Coordinates of N, CA and C in Angstrom, one line a residue:
X3 N -5.0 -7.9 -20.3 CA -5.1 -6.5 -20.5 C -4.7 -5.8 -19.4
X4 N -5.5 -5.6 -18.3 CA -4.9 -5.3 -16.8 C -5.2 -3.6 -16.6
X5 N -5.5 -3.2 -15.3 CA -6.0 -2.0 -14.9 C -4.7 -1.5 -14.1
X6 N -4.5 -0.1 -14.2 CA -3.7 0.7 -13.5 C -4.4 1.7 -12.6
X7 N -3.9 2.2 -11.5 CA -4.0 3.3 -10.8 C -2.8 3.9 -10.3
X8 N -2.8 5.5 -10.5 CA -1.9 6.0 -10.4 C -2.1 7.0 -9.0
X9 N -1.4 7.0 -8.0 CA -1.7 8.3 -6.7 C -0.6 9.0 -6.9
X10 N -0.8 10.3 -6.4 CA 0.2 11.3 -6.2 C -0.6 12.2 -4.9
X11 N 0.3 12.0 -3.8 CA -0.4 12.9 -2.9 C 0.9 13.8 -2.1
X12 N 0.5 14.9 -1.4 CA 1.4 15.8 -0.7 C 0.9 15.7 0.8
X13 N 1.8 15.4 1.6 CA 1.4 15.3 3.0 C 1.8 16.3 3.5
X14 N 1.5 17.4 4.3 CA 2.0 18.6 4.8 C 2.3 18.4 6.3
X15 N 3.3 17.2 6.4 CA 4.0 16.7 7.5 C 5.3 16.4 7.2
X16 N 6.2 16.5 8.0 CA 7.8 16.0 8.1 C 7.7 14.5 7.5
X17 N 8.7 14.0 6.6 CA 8.7 12.6 6.5 C 9.1 11.7 7.3
X18 N 9.7 12.0 8.4 CA 9.6 11.0 9.6 C 8.3 10.5 10.1
X19 N 7.7 11.6 10.4 CA 6.3 11.6 10.8 C 5.2 10.7 10.1
X20 N 5.3 10.9 8.5 CA 4.6 10.1 7.6 C 4.9 8.7 7.4
X21 N 6.1 8.6 7.5 CA 6.7 7.3 7.3 C 6.3 6.3 8.8
X22 N 6.6 6.9 9.9 CA 5.8 6.3 11.2 C 4.4 6.2 10.8
X23 N 3.7 6.8 10.5 CA 2.1 6.5 10.5 C 2.1 5.5 9.6
X24 N 2.6 5.6 8.3 CA 2.3 4.4 7.2 C 2.9 3.4 7.9
X25 N 4.1 2.9 8.8 CA 4.1 1.5 9.3 C 3.2 1.0 10.5
X26 N 2.3 2.2 10.9 CA 1.5 1.8 11.8 C 0.1 2.0 11.1
X27 N -0.2 2.0 10.1 CA -1.2 2.6 9.5 C -2.7 1.2 9.5
X28 N -1.8 0.0 9.5 CA -2.6 -1.2 9.6 C -2.4 -2.2 10.9
X29 N -3.1 -2.9 11.4 CA -4.8 -2.8 11.1 C -5.3 -1.6 11.6
X30 N -6.4 -1.2 11.3 CA -7.2 0.2 11.6 C -8.6 0.1 11.7
X31 N -9.1 0.5 12.8 CA -10.8 0.4 12.6 C -11.2 1.1 11.4
X32 N -10.6 2.1 10.9 CA -11.0 2.9 9.8 C -11.0 2.1 8.4
X33 N -10.4 0.9 8.7 CA -10.2 0.1 7.3 C -10.4 -1.5 8.0
X34 N -11.6 -2.0 8.0 CA -12.1 -3.4 8.3 C -11.4 -4.3 7.5
X35 N -10.9 -4.4 6.4 CA -10.6 -5.1 5.2 C -9.3 -5.9 5.7
X36 N -8.3 -5.0 6.1 CA -7.1 -5.4 6.7 C -7.0 -5.9 7.9
X37 N -6.8 -7.2 8.3 CA -6.9 -7.9 9.5 C -5.9 -8.2 10.3
X38 N -4.7 -8.1 9.8 CA -3.5 -8.0 10.3 C -2.2 -7.9 9.3
X39 N -1.3 -7.5 10.0 CA 0.1 -7.0 9.4 C 1.4 -7.6 10.4
X40 N 2.3 -8.4 9.6 CA 3.4 -8.9 10.4 C 4.6 -8.7 9.8
X41 N 5.6 -8.4 10.3 CA 6.8 -8.1 10.1 C 7.6 -9.6 10.2
X42 N 7.8 -9.9 8.9 CA 8.4 -11.3 8.7 C 9.9 -11.2 8.4
X43 N 10.7 -9.8 8.2 CA 12.0 -9.7 8.1 C 12.0 -8.5 8.2
X44 N 13.2 -8.1 9.0 CA 13.7 -6.7 9.0 C 15.1 -6.7 9.3
X45 N 16.0 -5.8 8.8 CA 17.3 -5.7 8.9 C 17.7 -4.7 8.4
X46 N 19.0 -3.8 9.1 CA 19.6 -2.7 8.7 C 21.2 -3.0 8.0
X47 N 21.3 -2.3 7.0 CA 22.4 -2.4 6.4 C 23.4 -1.1 6.9
X48 N 24.3 -1.9 7.8 CA 25.0 -0.8 8.6 C 25.9 -0.1 7.6
X49 N 26.4 -0.2 6.3 CA 27.0 0.6 5.6 C 26.3 1.6 4.9
X50 N 25.0 1.6 4.4 CA 24.3 2.4 4.0 C 23.2 3.4 5.0
X51 N 22.6 2.1 6.2 CA 22.0 2.7 7.0 C 20.2 2.4 6.6
X52 N 20.3 1.9 5.4 CA 18.9 1.7 5.1 C 18.2 0.7 5.7
X53 N 17.0 0.7 6.3 CA 16.4 -0.7 6.9 C 15.3 -1.4 5.7
X54 N 15.7 -2.4 5.8 CA 14.7 -3.4 4.9 C 13.3 -3.9 5.7
X55 N 12.3 -3.9 5.2 CA 11.5 -4.6 6.0 C 10.6 -5.5 4.8
X56 N 10.2 -6.7 5.4 CA 9.1 -7.3 4.6 C 8.2 -7.9 5.6
X57 N 6.8 -7.5 5.1 CA 5.7 -7.7 6.0 C 4.7 -8.2 5.2
X58 N 4.1 -9.3 5.9 CA 2.7 -9.9 5.0 C 1.2 -9.4 5.9
X59 N 0.8 -9.0 5.1 CA -0.7 -8.5 5.5 C -2.1 -9.5 4.9
X60 N -2.8 -9.6 5.8 CA -4.0 -10.6 5.9 C -5.0 -9.6 5.6
X61 N -5.6 -9.9 4.5 CA -6.7 -9.1 4.4 C -8.2 -9.8 4.3
X62 N -9.3 -9.3 4.4 CA -10.5 -10.1 4.1 C -10.8 -10.2 2.9
X63 N -11.4 -11.3 2.2 CA -11.5 -11.4 0.5 C -12.5 -10.4 0.2
X64 N -12.4 -9.6 -0.6 CA -13.6 -8.4 -1.0 C -14.0 -8.9 -2.2
X65 N -13.8 -9.9 -3.0 CA -14.3 -10.3 -4.1 C -15.9 -10.4 -3.7
X66 N -17.0 -9.8 -4.6 CA -18.3 -10.0 -4.2 C -18.8 -11.5 -4.2
X67 N -19.5 -12.0 -3.5 CA -20.2 -13.2 -3.3 C -20.5 -13.7 -4.7
X68 N -21.2 -13.3 -5.5 CA -21.9 -13.4 -6.8 C -20.4 -14.2 -7.3
X69 N -19.3 -13.4 -7.5 CA -18.3 -14.1 -8.1 C -17.4 -15.4 -7.4
X70 N -17.5 -15.2 -6.3 CA -17.1 -16.2 -5.4 C -17.6 -17.9 -5.5
X71 N -18.4 -17.7 -6.6 CA -19.3 -19.0 -6.9 C -18.2 -19.9 -7.6
X72 N -16.9 -19.3 -8.2 CA -16.1 -20.0 -8.6 C -15.0 -20.6 -7.6
X73 N -14.7 -21.6 -7.5 CA -14.0 -22.3 -6.1 C -12.5 -21.5 -6.1
X74 N -12.1 -21.2 -7.4 CA -10.8 -20.4 -6.9 C -11.0 -19.0 -6.4
X75 N -12.1 -18.5 -6.4 CA -12.3 -17.3 -5.7 C -12.9 -17.5 -4.5
X76 N -13.1 -18.5 -3.9 CA -13.8 -19.1 -2.4 C -12.8 -19.1 -1.4
X77 N -11.9 -18.1 -1.2 CA -11.1 -17.9 0.1 C -11.5 -16.9 1.1
X78 N -10.9 -17.4 2.2 CA -11.5 -16.5 3.3 C -10.6 -15.2 3.4
X79 N -9.6 -15.4 2.9 CA -8.6 -14.2 3.0 C -7.6 -14.3 2.0
X80 N -7.1 -12.9 1.5 CA -6.0 -12.6 0.7 C -4.7 -12.2 1.4
X81 N -3.4 -12.7 1.0 CA -2.1 -12.2 1.3 C -1.6 -11.2 0.5
X82 N -1.0 -10.4 1.2 CA -0.3 -9.4 0.2 C 1.3 -9.1 1.3
X83 N 2.2 -9.3 0.3 CA 3.5 -9.2 0.5 C 4.2 -7.7 0.4
X84 N 4.9 -7.0 1.3 CA 5.4 -5.9 1.0 C 6.7 -5.9 1.4
X85 N 7.6 -5.3 0.6 CA 8.8 -5.2 1.1 C 8.8 -3.4 1.1
X86 N 9.9 -3.1 2.0 CA 10.0 -1.3 2.2 C 11.6 -1.4 2.4
X87 N 12.1 -0.3 1.7 CA 13.4 0.1 1.8 C 13.7 1.8 2.2
X88 N 14.0 1.8 3.6 CA 13.8 3.1 4.0 C 15.5 3.6 4.3
X89 N 15.5 4.8 3.6 CA 16.6 5.3 3.8 C 16.4 6.9 4.5
X90 N 16.6 7.0 5.8 CA 16.8 8.4 6.7 C 17.5 9.3 6.2
X91 N 18.9 8.9 5.8 CA 19.7 9.6 5.5 C 19.1 10.7 4.3
X92 N 18.8 9.9 3.3 CA 18.3 10.6 2.1 C 16.8 10.9 2.1
X93 N 15.9 10.5 3.4 CA 14.7 10.9 3.3 C 13.9 10.3 2.2
X94 N 13.8 9.1 2.0 CA 13.1 8.4 1.0 C 12.7 7.1 1.6
X95 N 11.5 6.4 1.3 CA 11.4 5.1 1.5 C 10.6 4.4 0.2
X96 N 11.0 3.4 -0.4 CA 10.6 3.0 -1.3 C 10.0 1.6 -1.0
X97 N 8.8 1.3 -1.4 CA 7.8 0.3 -1.3 C 7.6 -0.4 -2.4
X98 N 7.4 -2.1 -2.4 CA 6.9 -3.0 -3.6 C 6.1 -3.9 -2.9
X99 N 4.6 -3.8 -3.2 CA 4.0 -5.0 -2.8 C 3.4 -5.9 -4.0
X100 N 3.3 -7.0 -3.7 CA 2.2 -8.0 -4.5 C 1.2 -8.8 -3.7
X101 N 0.6 -9.7 -4.6 CA -0.5 -10.3 -3.9 C 0.0 -11.6 -3.9
X102 N 0.2 -12.7 -2.9 CA 0.5 -13.8 -2.7 C -0.7 -14.9 -3.0
X103 N -1.8 -14.4 -3.1 CA -3.1 -15.3 -3.3 C -3.4 -15.1 -4.8
X104 N -3.8 -16.1 -5.3 CA -4.1 -16.3 -6.8 C -3.1 -15.9 -7.8
X105 N -1.9 -16.3 -7.6 CA -1.0 -15.9 -8.3 C -1.0 -16.5 -9.7
X106 N -1.9 -17.8 -10.0 CA -1.7 -18.4 -11.2 C -2.7 -17.8 -12.1
X107 N -3.5 -16.8 -11.5 CA -4.7 -16.3 -12.0 C -4.5 -14.8 -12.4
X108 N -3.9 -14.0 -11.1 CA -3.8 -12.8 -11.0 C -2.5 -12.1 -10.7
X109 N -2.2 -10.9 -11.2 CA -0.7 -10.3 -10.9 C -1.2 -9.0 -10.3
X110 N -1.0 -8.6 -9.0 CA -1.2 -7.4 -8.6 C 0.3 -7.0 -7.8
X111 N 0.4 -5.9 -8.4 CA 1.8 -5.1 -8.0 C 1.6 -4.0 -7.9
X112 N 2.2 -3.3 -6.8 CA 2.3 -1.7 -6.5 C 3.7 -1.3 -6.2
X113 N 4.1 0.0 -6.8 CA 5.4 0.5 -6.4 C 4.9 1.7 -6.0
X114 N 5.6 2.4 -4.6 CA 5.3 3.3 -4.0 C 6.4 4.0 -3.4
X115 N 6.6 5.4 -3.4 CA 7.7 5.8 -2.9 C 7.3 7.2 -2.0
X116 N 7.6 7.1 -0.5 CA 7.4 8.5 0.1 C 9.0 9.2 0.1
X117 N 8.7 10.4 -0.1 CA 10.0 11.2 -0.5 C 9.9 12.8 0.0
X118 N 11.0 13.4 0.5 CA 10.8 14.7 0.9 C 10.2 15.6 -0.5
X119 N 9.3 16.5 0.3 CA 9.0 17.1 -1.1 C 9.5 18.3 -1.7
X120 N 9.7 18.1 -3.2 CA 10.6 19.6 -3.6 C 10.3 20.8 -3.1
X121 N 8.8 21.2 -3.1 CA 8.0 22.2 -2.9 C 8.5 22.7 -1.5
X122 N 8.5 22.1 -0.4 CA 8.8 22.5 0.9 C 9.5 21.1 1.6
X123 N 10.6 21.0 2.3 CA 11.5 20.0 2.8 C 10.7 19.5 4.1
X124 N 9.5 20.3 4.5 CA 8.8 19.5 5.6 C 7.8 18.9 5.5
X125 N 7.4 18.8 4.1 CA 6.5 18.2 3.5 C 6.9 16.5 3.1
X126 N 5.6 15.9 3.0 CA 6.3 14.6 2.2 C 5.4 14.2 0.8
X127 N 6.3 14.0 -0.1 CA 5.6 13.6 -1.6 C 5.2 11.8 -1.1
X128 N 4.1 11.4 -1.5 CA 3.6 10.2 -1.7 C 3.2 9.6 -3.3
X129 N 4.0 8.9 -3.9 CA 3.6 8.4 -5.3 C 3.3 6.9 -5.1
X130 N 2.5 6.6 -5.8 CA 2.3 5.1 -5.9 C 1.4 4.6 -7.3
X131 N 2.1 3.6 -7.9 CA 1.6 3.0 -9.2 C 1.2 1.5 -8.9
X132 N -0.1 1.3 -8.8 CA -0.7 -0.1 -8.9 C -1.1 -0.7 -10.2
X133 N -1.1 -2.0 -10.5 CA -1.6 -2.8 -11.6 C -2.0 -4.2 -11.2
X134 N -3.2 -4.3 -11.8 CA -3.7 -5.6 -11.9 C -4.2 -6.4 -13.1
X135 N -3.7 -7.4 -13.4 CA -3.9 -8.1 -14.6 C -4.3 -9.5 -14.2
X136 N -5.6 -9.8 -14.7 CA -6.4 -11.3 -14.5 C -6.1 -12.0 -15.8
X137 N -5.8 -13.2 -15.3 CA -5.6 -14.5 -16.6 C -6.5 -15.6 -16.1
X138 N -6.7 -16.4 -16.9 CA -7.1 -17.8 -16.8 C -8.5 -17.7 -15.9
X139 N -9.2 -16.4 -15.9 CA -10.7 -16.6 -15.4 C -11.4 -16.8 -16.6
X140 N -11.3 -16.8 -18.1 CA -12.2 -16.6 -19.3 C -12.8 -15.6 -19.5
X141 N -14.0 -15.8 -19.7 CA -14.7 -14.4 -19.8 C -15.1 -13.2 -18.6
X142 N -14.5 -13.9 -17.4 CA -14.6 -13.4 -16.2 C -13.4 -12.5 -16.0
X143 N -12.4 -12.6 -16.7 CA -11.2 -11.5 -16.6 C -11.7 -10.3 -16.8
X144 N -12.5 -9.7 -17.7 CA -12.9 -8.4 -17.7 C -13.8 -8.0 -16.6
X145 N -14.6 -9.0 -16.1 CA -15.2 -8.6 -15.0 C -14.6 -8.4 -13.8
X146 N -13.5 -9.1 -13.4 CA -12.6 -9.3 -12.4 C -11.8 -7.8 -12.4
X147 N -11.3 -7.6 -13.3 CA -10.6 -6.2 -13.6 C -11.3 -5.1 -13.6
X148 N -12.6 -4.9 -14.0 CA -13.5 -4.0 -13.5 C -13.6 -3.9 -12.2
X149 N -13.9 -4.8 -11.3 CA -14.3 -5.0 -10.2 C -12.6 -4.3 -9.4
X150 N -11.6 -4.8 -9.7 CA -10.2 -4.7 -9.3 C -10.0 -3.3 -9.4
X151 N -10.2 -2.6 -10.5 CA -9.9 -1.3 -11.0 C -10.7 -0.2 -9.8
X152 N -12.1 -0.6 -9.8 CA -13.0 0.3 -8.8 C -12.3 0.3 -7.4
X153 N -12.0 -1.0 -6.9 CA -11.6 -1.5 -5.6 C -10.2 -0.7 -5.4
X154 N -9.5 -0.9 -6.1 CA -8.1 -0.2 -6.2 C -8.3 1.7 -6.0
X155 N -9.0 2.1 -6.9 CA -9.1 3.5 -6.8 C -10.0 4.0 -5.6
X156 N -10.9 3.4 -5.0 CA -11.3 3.7 -3.6 C -10.7 3.2 -2.7
X157 N -10.0 2.4 -2.7 CA -8.8 2.0 -1.5 C -7.6 2.7 -1.5
X158 N -7.2 3.6 -2.7 CA -6.2 4.4 -2.4 C -6.6 5.9 -2.1
X159 N -7.9 6.0 -2.2 CA -8.4 7.3 -1.9 C -8.7 7.1 -0.2
X160 N -9.2 5.7 0.0 CA -9.2 5.7 1.5 C -8.4 5.5 2.3
X161 N -7.0 5.1 1.7 CA -5.5 5.0 2.3 C -5.2 6.4 2.6
X162 N -5.4 7.3 1.8 CA -4.9 8.9 2.0 C -5.9 9.4 3.3
X163 N -7.1 9.1 3.3 CA -8.0 9.5 4.1 C -7.3 9.2 5.7
X164 N -7.0 7.8 5.7 CA -6.6 7.2 6.9 C -5.4 8.1 7.1
X165 N -4.2 7.9 6.3 CA -2.9 8.7 6.8 C -3.3 9.9 7.4
X166 N -4.1 10.8 6.5 CA -4.3 12.3 7.1 C -4.9 11.8 8.3
X167 N -5.9 11.4 8.5 CA -6.4 11.0 10.0 C -5.4 10.6 11.0
X168 N -4.6 9.7 10.8 CA -3.6 9.3 11.7 C -2.5 10.4 12.0
X169 N -2.1 11.2 10.8 CA -1.3 12.1 11.2 C -1.7 13.4 11.9
X170 N -3.0 13.7 11.6 CA -3.7 14.9 12.5 C -3.8 14.4 13.8
X171 N -4.1 13.0 14.1 CA -3.8 12.5 15.5 C -2.6 12.6 16.3
X172 N -1.7 12.0 15.3 CA -0.4 12.2 16.3 C 0.3 13.3 15.9
X173 N 0.3 14.2 15.2 CA 1.0 15.5 15.1 C 0.1 16.8 15.3
X174 N -1.0 16.7 15.1 CA -2.0 18.0 15.4 C -2.3 18.4 13.7
X175 N -2.4 19.8 13.6 CA -2.7 20.5 12.1 C -1.5 20.3 11.1
X176 N -2.0 20.4 9.8 CA -0.7 20.2 8.9 C 0.2 21.4 9.1
X177 N 1.5 21.1 8.8 CA 2.4 22.3 8.5 C 1.9 23.4 7.4
X178 N 1.6 24.7 7.6 CA 1.7 25.7 6.7 C 2.6 25.7 5.6
X179 N 2.6 26.3 4.6 CA 3.3 26.7 3.4 C 4.5 27.4 3.9

């Protein structure tokens, strides 16, 4: 079956500032579940100017204790891989993320883009689509997907609040229309 989460947000800040804040977003005291983020690969295509980054995030296991009775869910941390392609010339950044933990039981994928807003070139549009599917957990598939759906929705909203806070700290008040 699977669950999906869609996010659309316009940040009233220029693209370069939004991307810089995103890349410094974690770890952060406002989000204690993300323990560390490490760049494992970074390169720039000299022809196109596109900067490719691959990062690994280590997150606390947020599965409720009652569900961690199953040995497969009893892990101290979860690893996520994020790949991004930053095109400063076209003012967009594409991001793809997926979970490296529990790949035989679950599929978690997110696709995101930051781009210059069509409404105002000094604003930045963020669009994200995430999907989680659980298989191999028998009757718990639906329970775990329900938990994942709630967690993803809350996480997306929390991520937006963290970005807004970081942008205000870094840049001051949002730009007016």
